[in-house]
GROMACS .gro file of C-alpha atoms in nm:
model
  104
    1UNK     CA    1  -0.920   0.168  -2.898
    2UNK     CA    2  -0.898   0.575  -2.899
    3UNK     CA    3  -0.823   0.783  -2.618
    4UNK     CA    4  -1.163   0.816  -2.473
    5UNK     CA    5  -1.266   0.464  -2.528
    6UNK     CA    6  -0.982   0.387  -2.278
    7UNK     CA    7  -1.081   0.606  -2.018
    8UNK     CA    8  -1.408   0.471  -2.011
    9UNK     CA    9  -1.325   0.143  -1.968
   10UNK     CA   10  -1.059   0.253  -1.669
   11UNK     CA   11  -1.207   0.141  -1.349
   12UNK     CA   12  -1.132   0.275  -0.997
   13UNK     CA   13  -1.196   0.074  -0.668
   14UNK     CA   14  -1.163   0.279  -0.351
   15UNK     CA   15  -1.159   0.143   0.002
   16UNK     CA   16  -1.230   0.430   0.228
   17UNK     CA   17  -1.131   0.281   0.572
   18UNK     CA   18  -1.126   0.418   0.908
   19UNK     CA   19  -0.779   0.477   0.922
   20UNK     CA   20  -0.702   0.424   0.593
   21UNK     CA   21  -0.797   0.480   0.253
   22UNK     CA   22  -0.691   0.251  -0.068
   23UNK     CA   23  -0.765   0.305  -0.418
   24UNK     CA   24  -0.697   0.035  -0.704
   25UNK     CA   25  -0.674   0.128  -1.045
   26UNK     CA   26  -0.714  -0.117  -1.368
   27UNK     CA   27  -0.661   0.026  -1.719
   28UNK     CA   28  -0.779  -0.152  -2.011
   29UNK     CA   29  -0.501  -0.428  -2.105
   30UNK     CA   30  -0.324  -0.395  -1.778
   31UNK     CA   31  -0.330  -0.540  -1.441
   32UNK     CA   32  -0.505  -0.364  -1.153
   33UNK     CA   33  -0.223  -0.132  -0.979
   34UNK     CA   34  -0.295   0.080  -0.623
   35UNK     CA   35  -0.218   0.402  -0.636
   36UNK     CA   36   0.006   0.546  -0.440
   37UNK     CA   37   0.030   0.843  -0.243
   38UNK     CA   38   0.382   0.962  -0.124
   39UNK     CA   39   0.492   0.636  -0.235
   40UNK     CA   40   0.263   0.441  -0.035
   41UNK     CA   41  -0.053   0.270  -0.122
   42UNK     CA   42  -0.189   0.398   0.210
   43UNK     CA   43  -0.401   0.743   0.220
   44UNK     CA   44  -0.413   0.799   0.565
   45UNK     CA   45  -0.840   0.909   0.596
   46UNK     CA   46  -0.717   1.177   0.812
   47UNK     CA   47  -0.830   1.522   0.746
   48UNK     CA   48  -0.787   1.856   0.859
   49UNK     CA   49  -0.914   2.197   0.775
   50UNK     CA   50  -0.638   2.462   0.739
   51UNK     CA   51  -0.688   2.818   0.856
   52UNK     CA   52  -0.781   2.926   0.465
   53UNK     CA   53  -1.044   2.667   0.528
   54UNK     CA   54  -0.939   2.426   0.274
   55UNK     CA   55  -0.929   2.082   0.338
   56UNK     CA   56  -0.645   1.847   0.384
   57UNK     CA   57  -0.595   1.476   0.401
   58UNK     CA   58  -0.360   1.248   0.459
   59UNK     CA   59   0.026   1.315   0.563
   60UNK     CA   60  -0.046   1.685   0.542
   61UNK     CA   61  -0.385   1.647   0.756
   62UNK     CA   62  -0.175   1.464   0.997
   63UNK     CA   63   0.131   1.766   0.981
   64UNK     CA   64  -0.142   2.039   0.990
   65UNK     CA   65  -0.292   1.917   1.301
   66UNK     CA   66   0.029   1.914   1.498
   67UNK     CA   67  -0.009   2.311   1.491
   68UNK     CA   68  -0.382   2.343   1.443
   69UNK     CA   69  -0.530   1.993   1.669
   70UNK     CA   70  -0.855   2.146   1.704
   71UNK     CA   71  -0.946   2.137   1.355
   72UNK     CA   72  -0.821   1.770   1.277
   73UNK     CA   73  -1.024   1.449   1.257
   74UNK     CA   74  -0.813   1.134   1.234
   75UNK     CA   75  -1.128   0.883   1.161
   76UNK     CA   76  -1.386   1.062   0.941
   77UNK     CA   77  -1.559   0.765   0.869
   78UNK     CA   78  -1.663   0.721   1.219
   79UNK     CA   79  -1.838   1.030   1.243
   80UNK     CA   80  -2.046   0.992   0.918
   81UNK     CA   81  -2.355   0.968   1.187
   82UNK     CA   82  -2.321   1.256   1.351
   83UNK     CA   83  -2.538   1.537   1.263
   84UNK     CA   84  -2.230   1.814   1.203
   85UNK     CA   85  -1.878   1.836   1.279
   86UNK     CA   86  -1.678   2.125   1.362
   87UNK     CA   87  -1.307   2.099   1.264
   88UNK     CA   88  -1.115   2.439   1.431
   89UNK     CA   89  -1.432   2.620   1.496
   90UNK     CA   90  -1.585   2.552   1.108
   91UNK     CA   91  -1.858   2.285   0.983
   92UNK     CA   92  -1.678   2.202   0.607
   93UNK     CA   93  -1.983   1.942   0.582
   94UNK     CA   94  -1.997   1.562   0.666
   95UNK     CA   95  -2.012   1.511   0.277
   96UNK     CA   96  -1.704   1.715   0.212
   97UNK     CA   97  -1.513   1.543   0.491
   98UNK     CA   98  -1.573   1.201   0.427
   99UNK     CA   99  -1.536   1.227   0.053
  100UNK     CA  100  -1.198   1.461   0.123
  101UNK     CA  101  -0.971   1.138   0.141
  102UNK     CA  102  -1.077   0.993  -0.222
  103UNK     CA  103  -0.987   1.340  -0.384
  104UNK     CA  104  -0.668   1.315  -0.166
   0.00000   0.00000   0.00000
């Protein structure tokens, strides 16, 4: 099996939850594994925009917002109905925000 044959038969589960997000991953030959993020298979679905304007998620979503609370939103996936959200005074998009954990 070459190198690109392998990658596309890799397969990636994701579990974007309200508080948490999971992702499993199974290589070919191998048994599913979650990844892990900071050593934990939890991704907090946190997220927070910076003051650059960049997205975080996660533990540093949940340390940014300590300093910048107005721009933090610790359940994205409860707001996917709402029209817009403003996180610190900006709109990054419901599509950028919701999706923000799974490029955590």
């Amino acid at each position: 099996m070459t190198a690109s044959d392998r990658v596309a038969a890799a397969r990636l589960g994701i579990d974007f939850g309200t508080s948490s997000t999971v992702a499993v991953l199974r290589l070919p030959d191998r048994d599913a594994r979650p990844l892990l993020f900071d050593g934990s298979p939890l991704l907090p679905s946190a997220v927070c925009v910076d003051p650059t304007g960049r997205i975080l998620v996660g533990r540093d979503a949940l340390h940014t917002a300590m300093s910048t609370p107005d721009a933090f939103e610790p359940h994205p996936k409860q707001r996917v109905d709402d029209g817009m959200v403003l996180l610190g005074g900006e709109s990054p998009g419901l599509l950028a925000m919701v999706t923000a954990p799974d490029r955590g």
